[in-house]
mmCIF file with all atom_site columns, C-alpha atoms in Angstrom:
data_model
loop_
_atom_site.group_PDB
_atom_site.id
_atom_site.type_symbol
_atom_site.label_atom_id
_atom_site.label_alt_id
_atom_site.label_comp_id
_atom_site.label_asym_id
_atom_site.label_entity_id
_atom_site.label_seq_id
_atom_site.pdbx_PDB_ins_code
_atom_site.Cartn_x
_atom_site.Cartn_y
_atom_site.Cartn_z
_atom_site.occupancy
_atom_site.B_iso_or_equiv
_atom_site.pdbx_formal_charge
_atom_site.auth_seq_id
_atom_site.auth_comp_id
_atom_site.auth_asym_id
_atom_site.auth_atom_id
_atom_site.pdbx_PDB_model_num
ATOM 1   C CA . MET A 1 1   ? 29.921  13.590  -4.176  1.00 76.00 ? 148 MET A CA 1
ATOM 2   C CA . PRO A 1 2   ? 30.820  9.893   -4.511  1.00 83.00 ? 149 PRO A CA 1
ATOM 3   C CA . GLU A 1 3   ? 28.032  7.448   -5.257  1.00 84.00 ? 150 GLU A CA 1
ATOM 4   C CA . ILE A 1 4   ? 27.154  5.229   -2.317  1.00 83.00 ? 151 ILE A CA 1
ATOM 5   C CA . VAL A 1 5   ? 26.173  1.674   -3.167  1.00 87.00 ? 152 VAL A CA 1
ATOM 6   C CA . VAL A 1 6   ? 24.288  -0.320  -0.546  1.00 90.00 ? 153 VAL A CA 1
ATOM 7   C CA . PRO A 1 7   ? 24.037  -4.059  -1.173  1.00 95.00 ? 154 PRO A CA 1
ATOM 8   C CA . LEU A 1 8   ? 20.500  -5.418  -1.125  1.00 97.00 ? 155 LEU A CA 1
ATOM 9   C CA . THR A 1 9   ? 19.329  -8.968  -0.623  1.00 98.00 ? 156 THR A CA 1
ATOM 10  C CA . ILE A 1 10  ? 16.015  -10.488 -1.574  1.00 98.00 ? 157 ILE A CA 1
ATOM 11  C CA . ARG A 1 11  ? 14.617  -13.208 0.621   1.00 98.00 ? 158 ARG A CA 1
ATOM 12  C CA . PRO A 1 12  ? 11.302  -14.602 1.809   1.00 98.00 ? 159 PRO A CA 1
ATOM 13  C CA . LEU A 1 13  ? 9.528   -12.353 4.314   1.00 98.00 ? 160 LEU A CA 1
ATOM 14  C CA . THR A 1 14  ? 8.958   -13.943 7.737   1.00 98.00 ? 161 THR A CA 1
ATOM 15  C CA . HIS A 1 15  ? 6.724   -13.260 10.704  1.00 98.00 ? 162 HIS A CA 1
ATOM 16  C CA . ASP A 1 16  ? 9.867   -12.108 12.574  1.00 98.00 ? 163 ASP A CA 1
ATOM 17  C CA . ASP A 1 17  ? 10.105  -9.197  10.092  1.00 98.00 ? 164 ASP A CA 1
ATOM 18  C CA . LEU A 1 18  ? 6.686   -7.750  10.919  1.00 98.00 ? 165 LEU A CA 1
ATOM 19  C CA . PRO A 1 19  ? 7.696   -5.698  14.005  1.00 97.00 ? 166 PRO A CA 1
ATOM 20  C CA . ALA A 1 20  ? 10.151  -3.732  11.809  1.00 96.00 ? 167 ALA A CA 1
ATOM 21  C CA . MET A 1 21  ? 7.482   -2.961  9.201   1.00 97.00 ? 168 MET A CA 1
ATOM 22  C CA . ALA A 1 22  ? 5.407   -0.191  10.773  1.00 95.00 ? 169 ALA A CA 1
ATOM 23  C CA . TRP A 1 23  ? 6.177   1.763   7.573   1.00 97.00 ? 170 TRP A CA 1
ATOM 24  C CA . TYR A 1 24  ? 3.973   -0.656  5.611   1.00 96.00 ? 171 TYR A CA 1
ATOM 25  C CA . GLY A 1 25  ? 0.726   0.546   7.094   1.00 91.00 ? 172 GLY A CA 1
ATOM 26  C CA . PRO A 1 26  ? -1.801  0.160   9.899   1.00 91.00 ? 173 PRO A CA 1
ATOM 27  C CA . PRO A 1 27  ? -2.459  -3.107  11.764  1.00 89.00 ? 174 PRO A CA 1
ATOM 28  C CA . THR A 1 28  ? -5.031  -4.339  9.228   1.00 88.00 ? 175 THR A CA 1
ATOM 29  C CA . ALA A 1 29  ? -2.467  -3.993  6.423   1.00 91.00 ? 176 ALA A CA 1
ATOM 30  C CA . LEU A 1 30  ? 0.168   -5.844  8.438   1.00 94.00 ? 177 LEU A CA 1
ATOM 31  C CA . ALA A 1 31  ? -2.401  -8.556  9.229   1.00 93.00 ? 178 ALA A CA 1
ATOM 32  C CA . ALA A 1 32  ? -2.834  -9.058  5.467   1.00 93.00 ? 179 ALA A CA 1
ATOM 33  C CA . VAL A 1 33  ? 0.951   -9.394  5.138   1.00 97.00 ? 180 VAL A CA 1
ATOM 34  C CA . ALA A 1 34  ? 1.008   -11.941 7.990   1.00 98.00 ? 181 ALA A CA 1
ATOM 35  C CA . GLU A 1 35  ? -1.694  -13.920 6.170   1.00 97.00 ? 182 GLU A CA 1
ATOM 36  C CA . ALA A 1 36  ? 0.387   -13.788 2.974   1.00 97.00 ? 183 ALA A CA 1
ATOM 37  C CA . ILE A 1 37  ? 3.395   -15.203 4.875   1.00 98.00 ? 184 ILE A CA 1
ATOM 38  C CA . ASP A 1 38  ? 1.182   -18.092 6.042   1.00 98.00 ? 185 ASP A CA 1
ATOM 39  C CA . ARG A 1 39  ? 0.065   -18.653 2.446   1.00 98.00 ? 186 ARG A CA 1
ATOM 40  C CA . ALA A 1 40  ? 3.731   -18.721 1.372   1.00 98.00 ? 187 ALA A CA 1
ATOM 41  C CA . HIS A 1 41  ? 4.340   -21.552 3.841   1.00 97.00 ? 188 HIS A CA 1
ATOM 42  C CA . ARG A 1 42  ? 1.521   -23.458 2.098   1.00 97.00 ? 189 ARG A CA 1
ATOM 43  C CA . GLY A 1 43  ? 3.090   -22.836 -1.343  1.00 96.00 ? 190 GLY A CA 1
ATOM 44  C CA . GLU A 1 44  ? 0.187   -20.696 -2.609  1.00 97.00 ? 191 GLU A CA 1
ATOM 45  C CA . VAL A 1 45  ? 2.315   -17.559 -2.972  1.00 98.00 ? 192 VAL A CA 1
ATOM 46  C CA . ASP A 1 46  ? 5.860   -16.258 -2.824  1.00 98.00 ? 193 ASP A CA 1
ATOM 47  C CA . TYR A 1 47  ? 6.235   -13.255 -0.546  1.00 98.00 ? 194 TYR A CA 1
ATOM 48  C CA . LEU A 1 48  ? 9.574   -11.483 -0.694  1.00 98.00 ? 195 LEU A CA 1
ATOM 49  C CA . ALA A 1 49  ? 11.455  -8.787  1.176   1.00 98.00 ? 196 ALA A CA 1
ATOM 50  C CA . VAL A 1 50  ? 14.226  -6.548  -0.120  1.00 98.00 ? 197 VAL A CA 1
ATOM 51  C CA . CYS A 1 51  ? 16.704  -5.816  2.683   1.00 98.00 ? 198 CYS A CA 1
ATOM 52  C CA . PRO A 1 52  ? 19.842  -3.714  3.142   1.00 97.00 ? 199 PRO A CA 1
ATOM 53  C CA . PRO A 1 53  ? 22.668  -5.080  5.356   1.00 97.00 ? 200 PRO A CA 1
ATOM 54  C CA . SER A 1 54  ? 20.559  -4.443  8.486   1.00 96.00 ? 201 SER A CA 1
ATOM 55  C CA . GLY A 1 55  ? 18.267  -7.273  7.357   1.00 97.00 ? 202 GLY A CA 1
ATOM 56  C CA . ARG A 1 56  ? 15.175  -5.107  7.898   1.00 98.00 ? 203 ARG A CA 1
ATOM 57  C CA . PRO A 1 57  ? 12.744  -5.078  4.959   1.00 98.00 ? 204 PRO A CA 1
ATOM 58  C CA . VAL A 1 58  ? 12.592  -1.848  2.949   1.00 98.00 ? 205 VAL A CA 1
ATOM 59  C CA . ALA A 1 59  ? 10.331  -3.317  0.259   1.00 98.00 ? 206 ALA A CA 1
ATOM 60  C CA . VAL A 1 60  ? 7.935   -6.248  0.119   1.00 98.00 ? 207 VAL A CA 1
ATOM 61  C CA . GLY A 1 61  ? 5.609   -7.891  -2.336  1.00 98.00 ? 208 GLY A CA 1
ATOM 62  C CA . GLY A 1 62  ? 4.175   -11.168 -3.464  1.00 98.00 ? 209 GLY A CA 1
ATOM 63  C CA . ALA A 1 63  ? 3.214   -13.401 -6.358  1.00 98.00 ? 210 ALA A CA 1
ATOM 64  C CA . ASP A 1 64  ? -0.085  -15.235 -5.943  1.00 98.00 ? 211 ASP A CA 1
ATOM 65  C CA . TYR A 1 65  ? -0.276  -18.516 -7.876  1.00 97.00 ? 212 TYR A CA 1
ATOM 66  C CA . THR A 1 66  ? -3.946  -19.226 -7.170  1.00 95.00 ? 213 THR A CA 1
ATOM 67  C CA . LYS A 1 67  ? -5.345  -16.809 -9.753  1.00 87.00 ? 214 LYS A CA 1
ATOM 68  C CA . PRO A 1 68  ? -5.722  -16.381 -12.634 1.00 86.00 ? 215 PRO A CA 1
ATOM 69  C CA . PRO A 1 69  ? -5.263  -19.855 -14.173 1.00 87.00 ? 216 PRO A CA 1
ATOM 70  C CA . GLY A 1 70  ? -1.940  -20.179 -15.994 1.00 88.00 ? 217 GLY A CA 1
ATOM 71  C CA . ALA A 1 71  ? -0.570  -16.939 -14.572 1.00 94.00 ? 218 ALA A CA 1
ATOM 72  C CA . ALA A 1 72  ? 0.438   -15.318 -11.299 1.00 98.00 ? 219 ALA A CA 1
ATOM 73  C CA . THR A 1 73  ? -0.793  -12.084 -9.794  1.00 97.00 ? 220 THR A CA 1
ATOM 74  C CA . ILE A 1 74  ? 1.848   -9.764  -8.375  1.00 98.00 ? 221 ILE A CA 1
ATOM 75  C CA . TRP A 1 75  ? 0.369   -7.925  -5.412  1.00 96.00 ? 222 TRP A CA 1
ATOM 76  C CA . GLN A 1 76  ? 0.929   -6.014  -2.179  1.00 95.00 ? 223 GLN A CA 1
ATOM 77  C CA . LEU A 1 77  ? 4.008   -4.254  -3.569  1.00 96.00 ? 224 LEU A CA 1
ATOM 78  C CA . SER A 1 78  ? 5.356   -1.582  -1.264  1.00 96.00 ? 225 SER A CA 1
ATOM 79  C CA . VAL A 1 79  ? 8.648   0.276   -0.894  1.00 97.00 ? 226 VAL A CA 1
ATOM 80  C CA . LEU A 1 80  ? 9.572   2.370   2.132   1.00 97.00 ? 227 LEU A CA 1
ATOM 81  C CA . GLU A 1 81  ? 8.529   5.886   1.082   1.00 95.00 ? 228 GLU A CA 1
ATOM 82  C CA . SER A 1 82  ? 11.955  7.499   1.586   1.00 95.00 ? 229 SER A CA 1
ATOM 83  C CA . LEU A 1 83  ? 13.506  4.886   -0.759  1.00 95.00 ? 230 LEU A CA 1
ATOM 84  C CA . GLN A 1 84  ? 10.964  5.063   -3.583  1.00 94.00 ? 231 GLN A CA 1
ATOM 85  C CA . SER A 1 85  ? 12.279  5.871   -7.078  1.00 92.00 ? 232 SER A CA 1
ATOM 86  C CA . CYS A 1 86  ? 15.655  4.288   -6.282  1.00 93.00 ? 233 CYS A CA 1
ATOM 87  C CA . GLY A 1 87  ? 15.155  1.095   -8.322  1.00 94.00 ? 234 GLY A CA 1
ATOM 88  C CA . ILE A 1 88  ? 14.183  -1.100  -5.372  1.00 97.00 ? 235 ILE A CA 1
ATOM 89  C CA . GLY A 1 89  ? 10.665  -1.732  -6.699  1.00 96.00 ? 236 GLY A CA 1
ATOM 90  C CA . THR A 1 90  ? 12.098  -2.762  -10.059 1.00 97.00 ? 237 THR A CA 1
ATOM 91  C CA . LEU A 1 91  ? 14.478  -5.168  -8.330  1.00 98.00 ? 238 LEU A CA 1
ATOM 92  C CA . LEU A 1 92  ? 11.574  -6.680  -6.372  1.00 98.00 ? 239 LEU A CA 1
ATOM 93  C CA . ILE A 1 93  ? 9.361   -7.068  -9.449  1.00 98.00 ? 240 ILE A CA 1
ATOM 94  C CA . HIS A 1 94  ? 12.170  -8.794  -11.369 1.00 98.00 ? 241 HIS A CA 1
ATOM 95  C CA . ALA A 1 95  ? 12.690  -11.202 -8.456  1.00 98.00 ? 242 ALA A CA 1
ATOM 96  C CA . LEU A 1 96  ? 8.977   -12.009 -8.372  1.00 98.00 ? 243 LEU A CA 1
ATOM 97  C CA . GLU A 1 97  ? 8.958   -12.532 -12.150 1.00 98.00 ? 244 GLU A CA 1
ATOM 98  C CA . ASP A 1 98  ? 11.876  -14.967 -11.749 1.00 97.00 ? 245 ASP A CA 1
ATOM 99  C CA . ARG A 1 99  ? 9.854   -16.908 -9.153  1.00 97.00 ? 246 ARG A CA 1
ATOM 100 C CA . ILE A 1 100 ? 6.856   -16.996 -11.494 1.00 97.00 ? 247 ILE A CA 1
ATOM 101 C CA . ARG A 1 101 ? 9.008   -18.294 -14.378 1.00 96.00 ? 248 ARG A CA 1
ATOM 102 C CA . ALA A 1 102 ? 10.529  -20.938 -12.069 1.00 96.00 ? 249 ALA A CA 1
ATOM 103 C CA . ARG A 1 103 ? 7.001   -22.299 -11.552 1.00 96.00 ? 250 ARG A CA 1
ATOM 104 C CA . GLY A 1 104 ? 6.643   -22.685 -15.311 1.00 95.00 ? 251 GLY A CA 1
ATOM 105 C CA . LEU A 1 105 ? 4.131   -19.881 -15.712 1.00 96.00 ? 252 LEU A CA 1
ATOM 106 C CA . ARG A 1 106 ? 4.247   -17.580 -18.707 1.00 94.00 ? 253 ARG A CA 1
ATOM 107 C CA . TRP A 1 107 ? 2.179   -14.595 -17.554 1.00 96.00 ? 254 TRP A CA 1
ATOM 108 C CA . ALA A 1 108 ? 2.351   -12.126 -14.686 1.00 98.00 ? 255 ALA A CA 1
ATOM 109 C CA . GLU A 1 109 ? -0.560  -9.844  -13.924 1.00 97.00 ? 256 GLU A CA 1
ATOM 110 C CA . LEU A 1 110 ? -1.111  -6.968  -11.540 1.00 96.00 ? 257 LEU A CA 1
ATOM 111 C CA . GLY A 1 111 ? -3.641  -4.275  -10.838 1.00 95.00 ? 258 GLY A CA 1
ATOM 112 C CA . VAL A 1 112 ? -3.360  -0.553  -10.190 1.00 94.00 ? 259 VAL A CA 1
ATOM 113 C CA . ASP A 1 113 ? -5.964  1.486   -8.305  1.00 94.00 ? 260 ASP A CA 1
ATOM 114 C CA . ILE A 1 114 ? -7.066  4.267   -10.680 1.00 91.00 ? 261 ILE A CA 1
ATOM 115 C CA . ASN A 1 115 ? -6.813  6.668   -7.721  1.00 88.00 ? 262 ASN A CA 1
ATOM 116 C CA . ALA A 1 116 ? -3.104  5.847   -7.278  1.00 83.00 ? 263 ALA A CA 1
ATOM 117 C CA . ALA A 1 117 ? -1.889  5.609   -10.851 1.00 73.00 ? 264 ALA A CA 1
ATOM 118 C CA . ARG A 1 118 ? 1.791   6.548   -10.280 1.00 84.00 ? 265 ARG A CA 1
ATOM 119 C CA . PRO A 1 119 ? 2.940   2.898   -10.092 1.00 90.00 ? 266 PRO A CA 1
ATOM 120 C CA . GLN A 1 120 ? 1.418   2.189   -13.519 1.00 92.00 ? 267 GLN A CA 1
ATOM 121 C CA . VAL A 1 121 ? 4.229   4.193   -15.154 1.00 92.00 ? 268 VAL A CA 1
ATOM 122 C CA . LEU A 1 122 ? 6.797   1.835   -13.593 1.00 93.00 ? 269 LEU A CA 1
ATOM 123 C CA . TYR A 1 123 ? 4.885   -1.297  -14.593 1.00 95.00 ? 270 TYR A CA 1
ATOM 124 C CA . GLU A 1 124 ? 4.524   -0.128  -18.185 1.00 95.00 ? 271 GLU A CA 1
ATOM 125 C CA . ARG A 1 125 ? 8.249   0.712   -18.304 1.00 95.00 ? 272 ARG A CA 1
ATOM 126 C CA . LEU A 1 126 ? 8.882   -2.884  -17.184 1.00 96.00 ? 273 LEU A CA 1
ATOM 127 C CA . GLY A 1 127 ? 6.835   -4.277  -20.081 1.00 96.00 ? 274 GLY A CA 1
ATOM 128 C CA . TYR A 1 128 ? 3.352   -4.604  -18.601 1.00 97.00 ? 275 TYR A CA 1
ATOM 129 C CA . THR A 1 129 ? 0.466   -3.620  -20.853 1.00 97.00 ? 276 THR A CA 1
ATOM 130 C CA . VAL A 1 130 ? -3.116  -2.763  -19.987 1.00 96.00 ? 277 VAL A CA 1
ATOM 131 C CA . SER A 1 131 ? -5.326  -5.832  -20.338 1.00 95.00 ? 278 SER A CA 1
ATOM 132 C CA . GLY A 1 132 ? -8.578  -4.607  -18.803 1.00 93.00 ? 279 GLY A CA 1
ATOM 133 C CA . SER A 1 133 ? -10.150 -3.222  -15.682 1.00 93.00 ? 280 SER A CA 1
ATOM 134 C CA . GLU A 1 134 ? -12.282 -4.467  -12.819 1.00 92.00 ? 281 GLU A CA 1
ATOM 135 C CA . THR A 1 135 ? -14.008 -3.304  -9.687  1.00 92.00 ? 282 THR A CA 1
ATOM 136 C CA . ALA A 1 136 ? -12.109 -4.165  -6.513  1.00 90.00 ? 283 ALA A CA 1
ATOM 137 C CA . SER A 1 137 ? -12.558 -3.629  -2.797  1.00 86.00 ? 284 SER A CA 1
ATOM 138 C CA . TRP A 1 138 ? -10.633 -4.183  0.410   1.00 84.00 ? 285 TRP A CA 1
ATOM 139 C CA . ASN A 1 139 ? -10.721 -3.135  4.026   1.00 82.00 ? 286 ASN A CA 1
ATOM 140 C CA . GLN A 1 140 ? -8.865  0.067   4.777   1.00 84.00 ? 287 GLN A CA 1
ATOM 141 C CA . GLU A 1 141 ? -7.966  1.365   8.230   1.00 81.00 ? 288 GLU A CA 1
ATOM 142 C CA . SER A 1 142 ? -7.954  5.084   9.018   1.00 82.00 ? 289 SER A CA 1
ATOM 143 C CA . ALA A 1 143 ? -5.611  6.818   11.475  1.00 80.00 ? 290 ALA A CA 1
ATOM 144 C CA . ASP A 1 144 ? -8.204  6.516   14.263  1.00 83.00 ? 291 ASP A CA 1
ATOM 145 C CA . GLY A 1 145 ? -8.444  2.733   13.778  1.00 83.00 ? 292 GLY A CA 1
ATOM 146 C CA . THR A 1 146 ? -11.791 2.762   12.009  1.00 87.00 ? 293 THR A CA 1
ATOM 147 C CA . VAL A 1 147 ? -12.004 0.077   9.336   1.00 86.00 ? 294 VAL A CA 1
ATOM 148 C CA . SER A 1 148 ? -14.110 0.678   6.250   1.00 89.00 ? 295 SER A CA 1
ATOM 149 C CA . LEU A 1 149 ? -14.583 -0.977  2.886   1.00 88.00 ? 296 LEU A CA 1
ATOM 150 C CA . TYR A 1 150 ? -12.678 0.812   0.101   1.00 88.00 ? 297 TYR A CA 1
ATOM 151 C CA . GLU A 1 151 ? -14.117 0.294   -3.389  1.00 92.00 ? 298 GLU A CA 1
ATOM 152 C CA . THR A 1 152 ? -12.423 1.373   -6.614  1.00 91.00 ? 299 THR A CA 1
ATOM 153 C CA . GLN A 1 153 ? -11.711 0.573   -10.243 1.00 95.00 ? 300 GLN A CA 1
ATOM 154 C CA . VAL A 1 154 ? -8.449  -1.212  -10.910 1.00 95.00 ? 301 VAL A CA 1
ATOM 155 C CA . THR A 1 155 ? -6.522  -1.125  -14.184 1.00 95.00 ? 302 THR A CA 1
ATOM 156 C CA . LEU A 1 156 ? -5.240  -4.625  -14.961 1.00 96.00 ? 303 LEU A CA 1
ATOM 157 C CA . LEU A 1 157 ? -1.820  -5.056  -16.569 1.00 96.00 ? 304 LEU A CA 1
ATOM 158 C CA . ARG A 1 158 ? -0.220  -8.196  -17.965 1.00 97.00 ? 305 ARG A CA 1
ATOM 159 C CA . LYS A 1 159 ? 3.266   -9.224  -19.087 1.00 97.00 ? 306 LYS A CA 1
ATOM 160 C CA . ASP A 1 160 ? 4.434   -12.194 -21.139 1.00 96.00 ? 307 ASP A CA 1
ATOM 161 C CA . LEU A 1 161 ? 7.429   -13.474 -19.172 1.00 96.00 ? 308 LEU A CA 1
ATOM 162 C CA . GLN A 1 162 ? 8.635   -15.675 -22.038 1.00 90.00 ? 309 GLN A CA 1
ATOM 163 C CA . ALA A 1 163 ? 8.754   -12.896 -24.645 1.00 77.00 ? 310 ALA A CA 1
ATOM 164 C CA . ILE A 1 164 ? 12.171  -11.859 -25.893 1.00 67.00 ? 311 ILE A CA 1
ATOM 165 C CA . PRO A 1 165 ? 12.654  -8.176  -25.070 1.00 63.00 ? 312 PRO A CA 1
ATOM 166 C CA . GLU A 1 166 ? 13.388  -5.812  -27.921 1.00 60.00 ? 313 GLU A CA 1
ATOM 167 C CA . ALA A 1 167 ? 16.848  -4.275  -28.098 1.00 56.00 ? 314 ALA A CA 1
ATOM 168 C CA . PRO A 1 168 ? 16.965  -0.536  -27.391 1.00 57.00 ? 315 PRO A CA 1
ATOM 169 C CA . GLY A 1 169 ? 15.958  1.429   -30.472 1.00 57.00 ? 316 GLY A CA 1
ATOM 170 C CA . GLU A 1 170 ? 13.932  -1.416  -32.020 1.00 55.00 ? 317 GLU A CA 1
ATOM 171 C CA . SER A 1 171 ? 10.192  -1.260  -32.511 1.00 50.00 ? 318 SER A CA 1
#
């Protein structure tokens, strides 16, 4: 079977995109994305969408420049479930890293919920290394609309964006 290549574009996410993003999660999750878009307008974050030719986002995520000092936190990464493991998340992370470098920052950080560790494999493959852990919490909405506080441990990972990558086979 011939390989099908679909061109993808990366652009800032807008409020007009939100109606096409039911895949992202319940209303409270989309409200957090809407808040991130507002923060992007204020220059506090970059919030990007990866889109096929339809222009509808199939992946989103942001880089927060307000913490920690001298670095940016990559957060709210999500890829449409049916398109996971296709390289779209990697493309998005590289685009966010480029934005972080363009702001003159050397470090990117992110956190992984210890109860959802699958993404950590991707981040480590992309050069992120464990730098610590912390307790975190956020509101989570259930299918019936009930909102509760979710508390967990988060593994923190960090990457030096100025480091020269090793050639394959070197160590």
